[in-house]
Structure formats: structure tokens, C-alpha cells
């Protein structure tokens, strides 16, 4: 067996100096097509075509460079990098049916080690694709690259590639977006297209410094005298909970038995809408005064924690998201670090937050408290988010194990929340809960994934409710008016206005009509949301579920092209050759095709550059 493996390795990777130029060209074209297939489908034919053209110029150079000693190691490094670049797109396409976008890149940069291992366990293609592509490229280069080197096609294609990149740079300077660095715009249509997305995410992270430079001055901040110094306000931010799968909202399974038992004590919002399908975009918006139309890191300093600090509240942010709040530099930790106490709770499950809550409640502080509990909730893979001993729906003979595990994670969150309630009994206290976003559910594969670049409404449908003890933390805010609006749509990026009303805080520039407690409140008619590329959409215009989403841009264009070609071939005058004038007579039009159908043009979608920060 060992000898057979050695012979196979020698056959696949042994260098050959006898290959023909033709074999080298075919190898380069093959690798270029493999590298460009995903962007052709998911980026559209125009942008994907630009990426393909760049690959067709680059790969002859790389294969030939393997037979030039001074260029071999740089070529190997670039081939490995292109394999990783391709892997990001393949994973996004296979598991999310989406292109690799800004939110995915930010999540990758902000992830913890434990989350990274969980994702690699869930997405094995993230390791298989780059390794497999690199070994294929190495094998083809060793065996067939010599022909390209002898014909000096490697150097020529390398020069052509450099000139092509300069042309892209000039085009980016002319037509690129001013809010995105020029190099990022250029890379977005190059063979390293995902490097542009990752660079954009890194650039956005660096803008964190501006966010942390100064405290935002809300001006004229005041606190209601009705709020006593021993009042406790707990904001719980859930993770990846689909509203549709909570029995609190009518789901057939008992996923929230504790909340169901307290149904009469809750104000349950039936139509809460998340601002984005990814945590890295959603949480900054629901915790600050920004929204999908104005989202920018430089506005995140106007956040709920800073507002509560200026109103004299003692603030704490207790997170189970895995990132060290004290050292990591993300948009979320930037807000969390504003709190008087900011801690990451390094336990296996969310129930570790209950011990941290006990410590927070025992702490001697001045003024009322605002405590944020950031759960890990139902983040995929859901089976890792609760102890095996608490499996309820997931059994060895489960027919839908992913759904059963997901429902179990929601049931575990319900148990954690009940623990919060029990700790607040007897205090003037309340809990405001919402999930940052939901998830897409593909019923064909039973998969639960974050929303991508063509999301449905599902990852924006979230649970939101409010609970208070018998001693309300803010007696001035009775629940009757809030209940009257609970069945209407509510944008969770308006949470700071609802929360500030609940906390009894007023500030300069406040917009009271955005809170359901206000007499003048009117629900929004349209709800702006961002997709994972950072592009602005409207919730009402999105398809209702995962299976009703449109095709990827390139797939849709290819389908239209095939349909147009099929229609043309089926026309009688095309098949009979009677399209031209015959005997001085014009051909009779096909009665099955209207003039408008004959003249309709097939248009390509424009190239989609890296997502920019949206502004008014």
C-alpha cells in the first residue's frame, strides 16, 4: 500500500520537462475556469467575466514559473493563496447559497478560536477546497508547465496580467466608489476577488479607532424621578433565533415552555424585524442610533450604553460570544467597552451568564442598573449550544436532526431566561429580550444558515418581548399602550428609543415618536434592512422564505440566455432558413412571437463592487 501511494504521488507531482505548449495552455485554461466558476454564477457574468479574464492571464504565468527556480516559491505561495480565496467562495456558495461578502469577512476576522473550530467541523470544504485546488495546480504545473516556460508564454502572460491590473486600476479610479479604497475596488474584479472583501472588512475594523476616540455627547440627558436607584433593567440579546420556531409565537413544538407559562406577564411583539441577517451588522444597529440607511462605524459612539452612562446608570455588558471584550477590536466590543463593567464569560454554555448576573446584582453600585446579557443562543451548529443532557427533541432516530437540535437550543435559551426571571423576582426589575437576527432554513437539506446576499424575510423575523416584575423598574411606563402596538411591525434598530423610554431617559435630539410608548407613534410602512454584502433592501420586498429566493445573478443570466437561444432555435424561419427575403418578399413574422418579444434585449447585470458603508 505504501509503495502504491508513493508511485501515485510521483506520477501526479513529478516534474516533467517534455510537456508540450498545448498541454500547458489546456492546463492553465482548466485552472482558470475552475477558479472563476463560482464568481461567474454568484457575481454575475460581467464581474465574473472580468475575474475569468484575469485568471486566464495569470495561470499560464504561474504554471510556467514552477519551472523557473527563482520564481517557483513565489508561484507556490500565490497558488496556495488563490486556493484559500476560492475556498471562501465555495463555502459561501455551497452552505449559504451566497457570495462571500462583507458580513462573512467581518465575522471571520472577529471569530474566536472555539467558533473557528466549530465552523471547520461544520464546513469541511473550508479545508478540502484550498488543499485540493493547490495540489491540482501543483500537479498540472509540474507535469505540463514546462511547455509554457519553453515557449516563454509565462513571461508574456505575466506582463499581460500586470497591464490588465493597471487597466482595472484606472477603471476603478474613474468609476469606483469614493467610500472604498481604490485598491479594494480594483481587487474585487481580479483573480483574488475575496481578498478585496477581506481587505474591506479589515479596513472597516481599523475605523474602530475613530469610534473609540471620544464619547458621544447626547446633550441635556435626564432620568425620570420615577426610576429608583435600586431598579434593574436587563437587556438580553439573543443569537440566531427564528421567531417562527418559538412556541411563544405559535410554533407546534414546546420550545419555550417557561415563556409560555408567563405569557400573560409579557408584552410580545408579533412582527419585530432585524436590521441585518448577521450579528456583526445587526447588533451595532440595534444598540446605537444608526439604522440601515445611515449605518457607519463613525456613528456607533451614539449608543445605548453611552446614553445610560450619561443618565447616571451603572452599566454592565456580559457576553458569551467568545470574543474577549477587553482586547478584541470590533464594532460590538467597541460599544460593550463603554460599559462600567464589560466581561466575556468563558463557559461552555449560556447558563454561565446566570452566575455572572448573580455577581452583577450583588455588586455595590450607585444608581439604577442596565445589564446587557449577550447570549450565544442558537448560533450554528445549534447542537453545540446546549448540554447533551438537556436534549429534548434530538434523539438517535431523529428524522430532522438539524431542526431538532435547533429547537433544543431555543428550549435551552428559554431555560436560561427563566433563570434570569427568578433572580429578579422581588426587585423593581424588568427584562427586554430580542434576537439579533434569525436564520434561513432550507427544508430540502434541513440546514440552518445565516442570510446571504439574496436573503428572504426569514432571517429578519425575530422574537422581541418585554417582562417586568410586580415592582416595575419604571412605574411611569405602564404596559397598556405598549400592548396596543405589539401586533404591529417594529424595526429593532429603533430599540434605543424603546429602551430609553423604558429606562426613563430623555436626551437632546430624542425622537419620541419612534417608541411605541409615544402617543404620536406610528409603525413604519417600510423597513430598510441590509444584506450580508451591506446592500440596502426593504423587508417588504424580500421573498417570504428560502426556497422562493431568486437565482444567483450569473445563474439567472445563464438561464435567460439559454431560454433566448432555445426560443431562437425553435423559430420556423430560423430552422428553415427563411429569415432572408425570398422572391422579393419579406418573410412573414412568426405569429407566436410578439414584436416586443422580438426586440427585447438581454442585458447583463452591472459589476458589483465591494459593498460600501451606506449613507443618507
Coordinates of C-alpha atoms in Angstrom, one line a residue:
X1 CA 0.0 0.0 0.0
X2 CA 2.8 2.4 0.9
X3 CA 4.6 1.6 -2.4
X4 CA 1.4 2.2 -4.4
X5 CA 0.9 5.6 -2.7
X6 CA 4.5 6.6 -3.4
X7 CA 4.1 5.7 -7.1
X8 CA 0.9 7.6 -7.2
X9 CA 2.5 10.7 -5.7
X10 CA 5.5 10.5 -8.1
X11 CA 3.1 10.2 -11.0
X12 CA 1.0 13.1 -10.0
X13 CA 3.7 15.5 -8.8
X14 CA 6.9 14.5 -10.6
X15 CA 8.3 17.4 -12.8
X16 CA 8.4 16.8 -16.5
X17 CA 10.4 18.9 -19.0
X18 CA 8.9 17.2 -22.1
X19 CA 5.4 18.6 -22.0
X20 CA 4.0 20.4 -25.0
X21 CA 2.9 24.0 -25.1
X22 CA -0.6 22.8 -26.0
X23 CA -0.8 20.7 -22.8
X24 CA 0.3 23.7 -20.7
X25 CA -2.3 26.0 -22.3
X26 CA -5.1 23.5 -21.6
X27 CA -3.9 23.1 -18.0
X28 CA -3.9 26.9 -17.5
X29 CA -7.4 27.2 -19.0
X30 CA -8.7 24.4 -16.9
X31 CA -7.4 26.0 -13.7
X32 CA -8.7 29.5 -14.7
X33 CA -12.2 28.1 -15.3
X34 CA -12.3 26.2 -12.0
X35 CA -11.1 29.3 -10.2
X36 CA -13.7 31.5 -11.9
X37 CA -16.8 29.2 -11.9
X38 CA -18.3 30.5 -8.6
X39 CA -17.9 34.2 -9.3
X40 CA -19.4 33.6 -12.8
X41 CA -22.5 32.3 -11.1
X42 CA -22.7 34.3 -7.9
X43 CA -21.2 37.7 -9.0
X44 CA -22.9 37.9 -12.4
X45 CA -21.5 37.3 -15.9
X46 CA -19.9 40.7 -16.2
X47 CA -18.0 40.8 -13.0
X48 CA -17.3 37.0 -13.2
X49 CA -16.1 37.5 -16.8
X50 CA -13.6 40.1 -15.6
X51 CA -12.3 37.7 -13.0
X52 CA -12.1 34.9 -15.6
X53 CA -10.1 37.0 -18.0
X54 CA -7.6 37.9 -15.2
X55 CA -7.3 34.2 -14.3
X56 CA -6.7 33.3 -18.0
X57 CA -3.8 35.7 -18.0
X58 CA -2.4 34.7 -14.6
X59 CA -2.4 30.9 -14.6
X60 CA 0.0 30.4 -17.6
X61 CA 2.4 32.6 -15.7
X62 CA 2.1 30.6 -12.5
X63 CA 2.4 27.2 -14.2
X64 CA 5.5 28.3 -16.2
X65 CA 7.0 29.9 -13.0
X66 CA 7.1 26.4 -11.4
X67 CA 9.9 25.6 -13.9
X68 CA 11.9 28.7 -13.1
X69 CA 13.9 28.2 -9.9
X70 CA 13.9 31.9 -8.9
X71 CA 10.1 32.1 -9.3
X72 CA 9.0 28.7 -8.0
X73 CA 8.4 29.5 -4.4
X74 CA 6.6 32.8 -5.0
X75 CA 4.4 30.9 -7.5
X76 CA 3.6 28.2 -5.0
X77 CA 2.7 30.8 -2.4
X78 CA 0.4 32.6 -4.8
X79 CA -1.2 29.3 -5.8
X80 CA -1.9 28.5 -2.2
X81 CA -3.4 32.0 -1.6
X82 CA -5.7 31.6 -4.7
X83 CA -6.9 28.2 -3.3
X84 CA -7.9 29.9 0.0
X85 CA -9.5 32.7 -2.0
X86 CA -11.6 30.1 -3.9
X87 CA -12.4 28.2 -0.7
X88 CA -14.2 31.3 0.8
X89 CA -16.5 31.5 -2.3
X90 CA -17.1 27.7 -2.4
X91 CA -18.1 27.6 1.3
X92 CA -20.4 30.6 0.9
X93 CA -22.0 29.1 -2.2
X94 CA -22.4 25.6 -1.0
X95 CA -23.5 26.3 2.6
X96 CA -25.2 29.7 2.2
X97 CA -26.1 29.8 -1.5
X98 CA -24.5 33.3 -1.4
X99 CA -21.3 35.1 -2.4
X100 CA -18.6 35.8 0.2
X101 CA -19.5 39.3 1.4
X102 CA -18.6 41.9 4.0
X103 CA -20.5 40.4 6.9
X104 CA -18.9 37.0 6.3
X105 CA -15.5 38.6 6.2
X106 CA -16.1 40.6 9.4
X107 CA -17.4 37.5 11.1
X108 CA -14.3 35.6 10.0
X109 CA -12.0 38.3 11.3
X110 CA -13.9 38.7 14.6
X111 CA -14.4 35.0 15.4
X112 CA -13.0 33.2 18.4
X113 CA -10.8 30.1 18.3
X114 CA -13.7 27.9 19.6
X115 CA -16.1 29.3 17.0
X116 CA -13.5 28.8 14.2
X117 CA -13.1 25.1 15.2
X118 CA -16.9 24.7 15.2
X119 CA -17.2 26.2 11.8
X120 CA -14.4 24.0 10.4
X121 CA -16.2 21.0 11.8
X122 CA -19.4 22.1 10.2
X123 CA -17.8 23.2 6.9
X124 CA -15.1 20.7 6.0
X125 CA -14.9 22.2 2.5
X126 CA -13.1 25.1 4.0
X127 CA -10.1 22.7 4.3
X128 CA -10.7 20.4 1.4
X129 CA -11.1 23.0 -1.3
X130 CA -7.9 25.0 -0.8
X131 CA -5.8 21.9 -0.3
X132 CA -7.4 20.0 -3.3
X133 CA -7.1 23.0 -5.6
X134 CA -3.4 23.7 -4.6
X135 CA -2.5 20.0 -5.2
X136 CA -4.2 20.0 -8.6
X137 CA -2.5 23.2 -9.6
X138 CA 0.9 21.8 -8.4
X139 CA 0.4 18.6 -10.3
X140 CA -0.6 20.3 -13.6
X141 CA 2.2 22.8 -13.3
X142 CA 4.8 20.2 -12.6
X143 CA 3.7 18.0 -15.5
X144 CA 2.7 20.5 -18.1
X145 CA 4.1 23.9 -17.2
X146 CA 7.4 23.3 -18.9
X147 CA 5.9 23.7 -22.4
X148 CA 4.7 27.2 -21.4
X149 CA 8.1 28.0 -20.0
X150 CA 10.0 26.9 -23.1
X151 CA 7.6 29.0 -25.3
X152 CA 8.1 31.9 -23.0
X153 CA 4.3 32.2 -22.6
X154 CA 4.7 32.6 -18.9
X155 CA 6.6 35.9 -19.0
X156 CA 4.3 37.2 -21.7
X157 CA 1.1 36.3 -19.8
X158 CA 2.6 37.8 -16.7
X159 CA 3.3 41.1 -18.5
X160 CA -0.2 41.0 -19.9
X161 CA -1.7 40.3 -16.4
X162 CA 0.2 43.3 -15.0
X163 CA -1.1 45.6 -17.8
X164 CA -4.6 44.2 -17.2
X165 CA -4.5 45.0 -13.5
X166 CA -3.3 48.6 -14.4
X167 CA -6.3 48.9 -16.6
X168 CA -8.6 47.7 -13.8
X169 CA -6.9 50.3 -11.5
X170 CA -7.5 53.0 -14.0
X171 CA -11.2 51.9 -14.3
X172 CA -11.6 51.8 -10.6
X173 CA -10.2 55.3 -10.2
X174 CA -12.7 56.5 -12.9
X175 CA -15.8 54.6 -11.8
X176 CA -15.0 53.3 -8.3
X177 CA -16.8 54.3 -5.1
X178 CA -15.2 57.1 -3.2
X179 CA -16.1 55.5 0.2
X180 CA -14.0 52.4 -0.6
X181 CA -10.2 52.5 -1.0
X182 CA -9.1 52.3 -4.7
X183 CA -7.1 49.1 -4.2
X184 CA -10.1 47.3 -2.8
X185 CA -12.2 48.3 -5.8
X186 CA -9.6 47.0 -8.1
X187 CA -9.1 43.7 -6.4
X188 CA -12.8 43.0 -6.4
X189 CA -12.7 42.0 -10.1
X190 CA -9.3 40.4 -10.0
X191 CA -8.3 36.7 -9.5
X192 CA -8.1 37.5 -5.8
X193 CA -11.6 38.9 -5.6
X194 CA -12.2 37.7 -2.0
X195 CA -9.0 39.4 -0.9
X196 CA -10.9 42.7 -1.7
X197 CA -13.8 41.7 0.6
X198 CA -11.5 40.7 3.4
X199 CA -9.4 43.9 3.0
X200 CA -12.6 45.9 3.1
X201 CA -13.5 44.2 6.4
X202 CA -10.1 44.8 7.8
X203 CA -10.3 48.5 6.8
X204 CA -13.7 48.8 8.5
X205 CA -12.2 47.3 11.7
X206 CA -9.4 49.9 11.6
X207 CA -12.1 52.6 11.7
X208 CA -12.8 51.2 15.2
X209 CA -10.1 53.7 16.4
X210 CA -12.3 56.6 15.4
X211 CA -15.2 55.1 17.3
X212 CA -13.2 54.8 20.5
X213 CA -11.7 58.3 20.3
X214 CA -14.4 60.3 22.0
X215 CA -17.6 59.8 24.0
X216 CA -20.7 61.0 22.2
X217 CA -22.3 63.9 23.9
X218 CA -26.1 63.3 23.9
X219 CA -26.7 66.7 25.5
X220 CA -29.4 67.5 28.0
X221 CA -29.7 64.0 29.3
X222 CA -32.1 63.5 32.2
X223 CA -33.5 60.5 34.1
X224 CA -37.1 60.1 35.2
X225 CA -37.5 60.6 39.0
X226 CA -39.8 57.6 38.9
X227 CA -36.8 55.3 38.4
X228 CA -35.4 54.4 41.8
X229 CA -31.7 53.7 42.5
X230 CA -32.3 50.0 43.0
X231 CA -34.1 49.5 39.7
X232 CA -32.6 46.8 37.4
X233 CA -33.1 46.8 33.7
X234 CA -31.8 43.7 31.8
X235 CA -31.4 43.7 28.1
X236 CA -30.9 40.2 26.7
X237 CA -29.6 40.0 23.1
X238 CA -30.3 36.5 21.7
X239 CA -28.5 34.9 18.8
X240 CA -29.9 33.4 15.6
X241 CA -33.4 32.8 16.9
X242 CA -36.1 32.4 14.3
X243 CA -39.4 33.8 15.6
X244 CA -41.3 31.0 13.6
X245 CA -39.8 28.3 15.9
X246 CA -40.8 29.7 19.3
X247 CA -43.9 28.2 20.8
X248 CA -44.5 31.6 22.3
X249 CA -45.3 32.6 18.7
X250 CA -47.5 29.6 17.9
X251 CA -44.9 27.0 16.9
X252 CA -46.3 23.5 17.3
X253 CA -43.4 22.3 19.5
X254 CA -43.0 23.4 23.1
X255 CA -39.7 25.2 22.5
X256 CA -40.4 28.0 25.1
X257 CA -42.4 26.3 27.9
X258 CA -41.3 28.8 30.6
X259 CA -42.2 31.8 28.5
X260 CA -45.5 30.2 27.5
X261 CA -46.3 29.9 31.2
X262 CA -45.6 33.6 31.7
X263 CA -47.4 34.7 28.6
X264 CA -49.8 37.0 30.5
X265 CA -46.8 38.7 32.1
X266 CA -45.2 39.6 28.7
X267 CA -45.7 42.2 26.1
X268 CA -44.9 40.1 22.9
X269 CA -44.1 41.9 19.7
X270 CA -45.5 39.8 16.9
X271 CA -43.7 41.4 13.9
X272 CA -40.2 42.6 15.1
X273 CA -37.8 42.9 12.2
X274 CA -34.0 42.7 12.4
X275 CA -31.8 45.2 10.5
X276 CA -29.4 42.6 9.1
X277 CA -29.0 38.8 8.9
X278 CA -25.6 38.8 10.5
X279 CA -24.6 39.6 14.1
X280 CA -21.7 41.8 13.1
X281 CA -24.1 44.2 11.3
X282 CA -27.3 43.7 13.4
X283 CA -26.0 44.2 17.0
X284 CA -24.3 47.6 16.3
X285 CA -27.5 48.9 14.8
X286 CA -29.9 47.7 17.5
X287 CA -27.6 49.1 20.2
X288 CA -27.0 52.5 18.6
X289 CA -28.8 55.4 16.9
X290 CA -27.8 54.2 13.4
X291 CA -30.1 52.4 11.0
X292 CA -29.6 50.6 7.7
X293 CA -29.8 53.9 5.8
X294 CA -27.1 55.7 7.9
X295 CA -25.0 52.8 9.1
X296 CA -21.4 53.8 9.6
X297 CA -18.9 52.9 12.3
X298 CA -18.3 56.6 13.0
X299 CA -21.9 56.9 14.2
X300 CA -21.8 54.0 16.6
X301 CA -20.5 56.1 19.5
X302 CA -24.1 57.3 19.9
X303 CA -25.1 54.1 21.6
X304 CA -27.4 52.9 24.3
X305 CA -24.6 52.2 26.8
X306 CA -23.1 55.7 26.5
X307 CA -26.6 57.2 26.9
X308 CA -27.2 55.2 30.0
X309 CA -23.8 56.2 31.4
X310 CA -24.6 59.9 30.9
X311 CA -28.0 59.4 32.6
X312 CA -26.3 58.1 35.8
X313 CA -26.9 54.4 35.3
X314 CA -24.4 51.7 36.3
X315 CA -23.9 49.7 33.1
X316 CA -22.6 46.2 32.5
X317 CA -22.1 44.1 29.3
X318 CA -21.8 40.4 30.0
X319 CA -21.1 38.4 26.8
X320 CA -20.9 34.7 25.9
X321 CA -20.0 35.5 22.3
X322 CA -16.4 34.2 22.8
X323 CA -14.5 37.4 22.0
X324 CA -12.5 39.0 24.8
X325 CA -14.3 42.3 25.2
X326 CA -11.3 43.9 26.9
X327 CA -8.9 43.2 24.0
X328 CA -10.8 42.5 20.7
X329 CA -11.4 45.4 18.4
X330 CA -14.8 45.0 16.8
X331 CA -17.9 47.2 16.4
X332 CA -19.7 45.2 19.0
X333 CA -16.9 45.2 21.6
X334 CA -16.4 49.0 21.0
X335 CA -20.0 49.5 22.3
X336 CA -19.6 46.9 25.0
X337 CA -16.3 48.6 26.3
X338 CA -18.3 51.7 27.1
X339 CA -20.0 49.9 30.0
X340 CA -18.7 50.3 33.5
X341 CA -18.2 46.5 33.6
X342 CA -17.5 44.6 30.4
X343 CA -16.8 40.9 30.6
X344 CA -16.7 37.9 28.4
X345 CA -18.0 34.8 30.2
X346 CA -15.8 31.9 29.0
X347 CA -18.2 29.0 29.8
X348 CA -19.4 26.2 27.6
X349 CA -23.0 27.3 27.6
X350 CA -25.1 30.4 28.1
X351 CA -26.2 29.3 31.6
X352 CA -22.7 30.6 32.7
X353 CA -24.2 34.1 32.3
X354 CA -26.5 33.4 35.3
X355 CA -23.5 33.2 37.7
X356 CA -22.2 36.4 36.1
X357 CA -25.7 38.0 36.7
X358 CA -25.6 37.0 40.3
X359 CA -22.2 38.8 40.7
X360 CA -23.6 41.9 38.9
X361 CA -26.7 42.1 41.1
X362 CA -24.5 41.6 44.3
X363 CA -22.2 44.5 43.3
X364 CA -22.5 47.7 45.3
X365 CA -23.2 50.5 42.8
X366 CA -24.7 53.9 42.7
X367 CA -27.8 54.5 40.7
X368 CA -30.1 52.1 38.7
X369 CA -28.5 49.3 36.6
X370 CA -28.6 48.5 33.0
X371 CA -27.2 45.0 32.4
X372 CA -26.8 43.6 28.9
X373 CA -26.6 39.8 28.5
X374 CA -25.3 38.8 25.1
X375 CA -26.2 35.1 24.5
X376 CA -24.7 32.6 22.1
X377 CA -28.2 31.2 21.7
X378 CA -28.9 29.2 18.6
X379 CA -25.8 30.0 16.6
X380 CA -24.9 27.2 14.1
X381 CA -24.1 24.5 14.8
X382 CA -27.0 24.6 17.3
X383 CA -26.2 21.1 18.7
X384 CA -23.1 22.6 20.4
X385 CA -25.0 25.3 22.2
X386 CA -26.6 23.3 25.0
X387 CA -25.6 20.2 27.1
X388 CA -26.3 16.8 25.8
X389 CA -28.1 16.0 29.0
X390 CA -30.8 18.6 28.0
X391 CA -31.6 17.1 24.6
X392 CA -35.3 17.1 24.3
X393 CA -36.2 16.9 20.6
X394 CA -32.9 15.5 19.2
X395 CA -32.9 11.7 19.6
X396 CA -30.7 9.0 17.9
X397 CA -33.6 8.2 15.5
X398 CA -34.4 11.9 14.6
X399 CA -35.5 12.3 11.0
X400 CA -34.7 16.0 11.0
X401 CA -31.6 16.2 13.4
X402 CA -30.7 19.8 12.5
X403 CA -34.2 21.1 13.2
X404 CA -34.4 19.0 16.4
X405 CA -31.0 20.4 17.6
X406 CA -32.1 24.0 16.7
X407 CA -35.3 23.6 18.6
X408 CA -33.4 22.2 21.6
X409 CA -31.1 25.3 21.6
X410 CA -34.2 27.5 21.7
X411 CA -35.6 25.4 24.6
X412 CA -32.3 25.8 26.4
X413 CA -32.3 29.6 25.9
X414 CA -35.9 29.6 27.4
X415 CA -34.5 27.8 30.5
X416 CA -31.7 30.4 30.8
X417 CA -34.2 33.2 30.6
X418 CA -36.3 31.7 33.3
X419 CA -33.2 31.7 35.5
X420 CA -32.9 35.5 34.8
X421 CA -36.6 35.9 35.8
X422 CA -36.1 34.0 39.1
X423 CA -33.1 36.2 40.1
X424 CA -35.1 39.4 39.5
X425 CA -38.2 38.4 41.5
X426 CA -38.7 40.7 44.4
X427 CA -36.8 43.6 42.8
X428 CA -38.0 46.6 40.8
X429 CA -36.8 45.0 37.6
X430 CA -37.6 44.1 34.0
X431 CA -36.2 42.2 31.0
X432 CA -36.3 43.3 27.4
X433 CA -35.4 40.5 25.0
X434 CA -34.8 40.3 21.3
X435 CA -32.7 38.2 19.0
X436 CA -30.0 39.9 16.8
X437 CA -31.3 38.1 13.7
X438 CA -32.9 34.9 12.6
X439 CA -31.7 32.2 10.2
X440 CA -32.6 30.9 6.8
X441 CA -33.9 27.3 6.8
X442 CA -33.5 25.2 3.7
X443 CA -36.2 22.5 4.2
X444 CA -34.7 20.3 1.4
X445 CA -31.4 19.8 3.4
X446 CA -32.8 20.8 6.8
X447 CA -29.9 23.3 7.0
X448 CA -29.9 26.5 9.2
X449 CA -27.6 29.2 7.9
X450 CA -27.2 33.0 8.1
X451 CA -28.8 35.1 5.5
X452 CA -26.6 35.8 2.4
X453 CA -26.6 38.2 -0.5
X454 CA -30.1 37.2 -1.6
X455 CA -31.9 36.8 1.7
X456 CA -35.6 36.0 2.3
X457 CA -37.6 37.6 5.0
X458 CA -36.9 34.6 7.4
X459 CA -33.6 35.8 8.8
X460 CA -35.1 39.2 9.7
X461 CA -38.1 37.8 11.6
X462 CA -37.1 37.8 15.2
X463 CA -38.7 37.5 18.7
X464 CA -39.0 40.6 20.9
X465 CA -40.8 40.8 24.2
X466 CA -40.7 42.7 27.5
X467 CA -41.3 41.4 31.0
X468 CA -41.5 43.2 34.3
X469 CA -41.8 42.2 38.0
X470 CA -44.7 43.3 40.1
X471 CA -42.5 46.2 41.1
X472 CA -41.9 47.8 37.7
X473 CA -38.4 49.4 37.3
X474 CA -40.1 52.5 35.8
X475 CA -43.6 52.9 37.2
X476 CA -44.2 55.7 34.7
X477 CA -44.1 53.2 31.8
X478 CA -47.2 51.1 32.2
X479 CA -47.7 48.4 29.6
X480 CA -51.2 49.2 28.2
X481 CA -50.0 51.5 25.4
X482 CA -47.2 49.2 24.6
X483 CA -49.6 46.2 24.2
X484 CA -51.7 48.2 21.8
X485 CA -48.9 48.3 19.3
X486 CA -47.4 44.9 20.0
X487 CA -49.2 43.3 16.9
X488 CA -47.7 45.9 14.5
X489 CA -44.4 45.8 12.7
X490 CA -41.4 47.1 14.7
X491 CA -37.9 47.7 13.5
X492 CA -35.4 46.5 16.0
X493 CA -33.0 49.3 15.0
X494 CA -35.5 51.6 16.8
X495 CA -34.7 49.7 20.0
X496 CA -32.7 52.5 21.6
X497 CA -35.8 54.7 21.5
X498 CA -38.0 52.0 23.0
X499 CA -35.3 51.2 25.6
X500 CA -34.6 54.8 26.5
X501 CA -38.4 55.3 27.1
X502 CA -38.3 52.2 29.3
X503 CA -35.3 53.4 31.2
X504 CA -36.9 56.8 31.7
X505 CA -34.1 58.7 29.8
X506 CA -34.6 61.8 27.8
X507 CA -31.9 63.5 25.7
X508 CA -31.3 66.2 23.2
X509 CA -32.3 65.1 19.7
X510 CA -34.6 62.4 21.1
X511 CA -37.2 61.1 18.6
X512 CA -40.1 60.1 20.9
X513 CA -42.3 59.1 18.0
X514 CA -40.1 56.1 17.2
X515 CA -41.0 54.5 20.6
X516 CA -44.3 52.5 20.8
X517 CA -44.9 54.1 24.2
X518 CA -45.3 57.6 22.5
X519 CA -48.7 59.0 21.8
X520 CA -47.6 60.0 18.3
X521 CA -46.1 56.6 17.5
X522 CA -46.9 55.2 14.0
X523 CA -45.3 52.0 12.8
X524 CA -43.0 52.3 9.8
X525 CA -44.7 51.4 6.5
X526 CA -41.4 50.1 5.0
X527 CA -38.4 48.6 6.9
X528 CA -34.9 49.1 5.4
X529 CA -32.6 46.2 6.0
X530 CA -29.0 45.3 5.0
X531 CA -28.0 42.0 3.4
X532 CA -24.6 40.4 4.2
X533 CA -22.9 42.4 1.5
X534 CA -24.1 45.6 3.3
X535 CA -26.5 46.5 0.5
X536 CA -29.8 48.2 1.3
X537 CA -33.0 46.3 0.8
X538 CA -36.6 46.6 2.1
X539 CA -38.0 43.8 4.1
X540 CA -41.4 44.0 2.5
X541 CA -39.9 43.5 -1.0
X542 CA -38.0 40.3 0.0
X543 CA -39.3 36.8 -0.8
X544 CA -41.1 35.1 2.1
X545 CA -38.8 32.1 2.5
X546 CA -35.6 30.4 1.5
X547 CA -37.0 28.4 -1.4
X548 CA -38.7 31.4 -3.0
X549 CA -35.5 33.5 -3.3
X550 CA -34.3 34.4 -6.8
X551 CA -31.4 32.6 -8.5
X552 CA -27.8 33.9 -8.2
X553 CA -27.1 36.7 -10.7
X554 CA -24.9 34.6 -13.1
X555 CA -27.2 31.6 -12.9
X556 CA -30.2 33.8 -13.7
X557 CA -28.4 35.4 -16.7
X558 CA -27.3 32.0 -17.9
X559 CA -30.8 30.7 -17.7
X560 CA -32.2 33.7 -19.6
X561 CA -29.5 33.2 -22.3
X562 CA -30.4 29.5 -22.6
X563 CA -34.1 30.3 -22.9
X564 CA -33.4 33.0 -25.5
X565 CA -31.2 30.7 -27.5
X566 CA -33.8 27.9 -27.3
X567 CA -36.6 30.2 -28.4
X568 CA -34.5 31.3 -31.4
X569 CA -33.7 27.8 -32.5
X570 CA -37.3 26.8 -32.3
X571 CA -38.5 29.6 -34.7
X572 CA -39.6 28.1 -38.0
X573 CA -37.9 30.7 -40.1
X574 CA -34.6 30.0 -38.3
X575 CA -34.9 26.3 -38.8
X576 CA -36.0 26.6 -42.5
X577 CA -33.5 29.3 -43.4
X578 CA -36.4 31.6 -44.5
X579 CA -35.2 34.6 -42.4
X580 CA -34.0 36.5 -45.5
X581 CA -36.0 37.9 -48.4
X582 CA -37.2 35.3 -50.9
X583 CA -38.6 36.1 -54.3
X584 CA -38.7 39.7 -53.5
X585 CA -41.0 39.2 -50.5
X586 CA -40.3 39.9 -46.8
X587 CA -40.5 36.9 -44.5
X588 CA -43.8 36.5 -42.6
X589 CA -43.4 37.1 -38.9
X590 CA -43.9 34.2 -36.5
X591 CA -47.3 34.7 -35.1
X592 CA -46.3 33.1 -31.8
X593 CA -43.8 35.9 -31.1
X594 CA -44.9 39.5 -30.5
X595 CA -42.8 42.4 -31.8
X596 CA -41.9 43.4 -28.2
X597 CA -40.6 39.9 -27.6
X598 CA -38.5 40.0 -30.8
X599 CA -36.9 43.4 -29.8
X600 CA -36.4 42.6 -26.1
X601 CA -32.7 42.8 -25.3
X602 CA -30.8 40.5 -23.0
X603 CA -28.8 42.7 -20.6
X604 CA -26.0 41.9 -18.3
X605 CA -26.1 43.0 -14.7
X606 CA -23.5 45.6 -13.8
X607 CA -20.4 44.6 -11.9
X608 CA -21.0 44.6 -8.2
X609 CA -18.1 46.3 -6.4
X610 CA -17.3 45.6 -2.7
X611 CA -20.1 46.8 -0.5
X612 CA -19.7 50.4 0.8
X613 CA -20.9 51.8 4.0
X614 CA -24.3 53.2 3.4
X615 CA -25.1 56.8 4.0
X616 CA -28.1 59.0 3.6

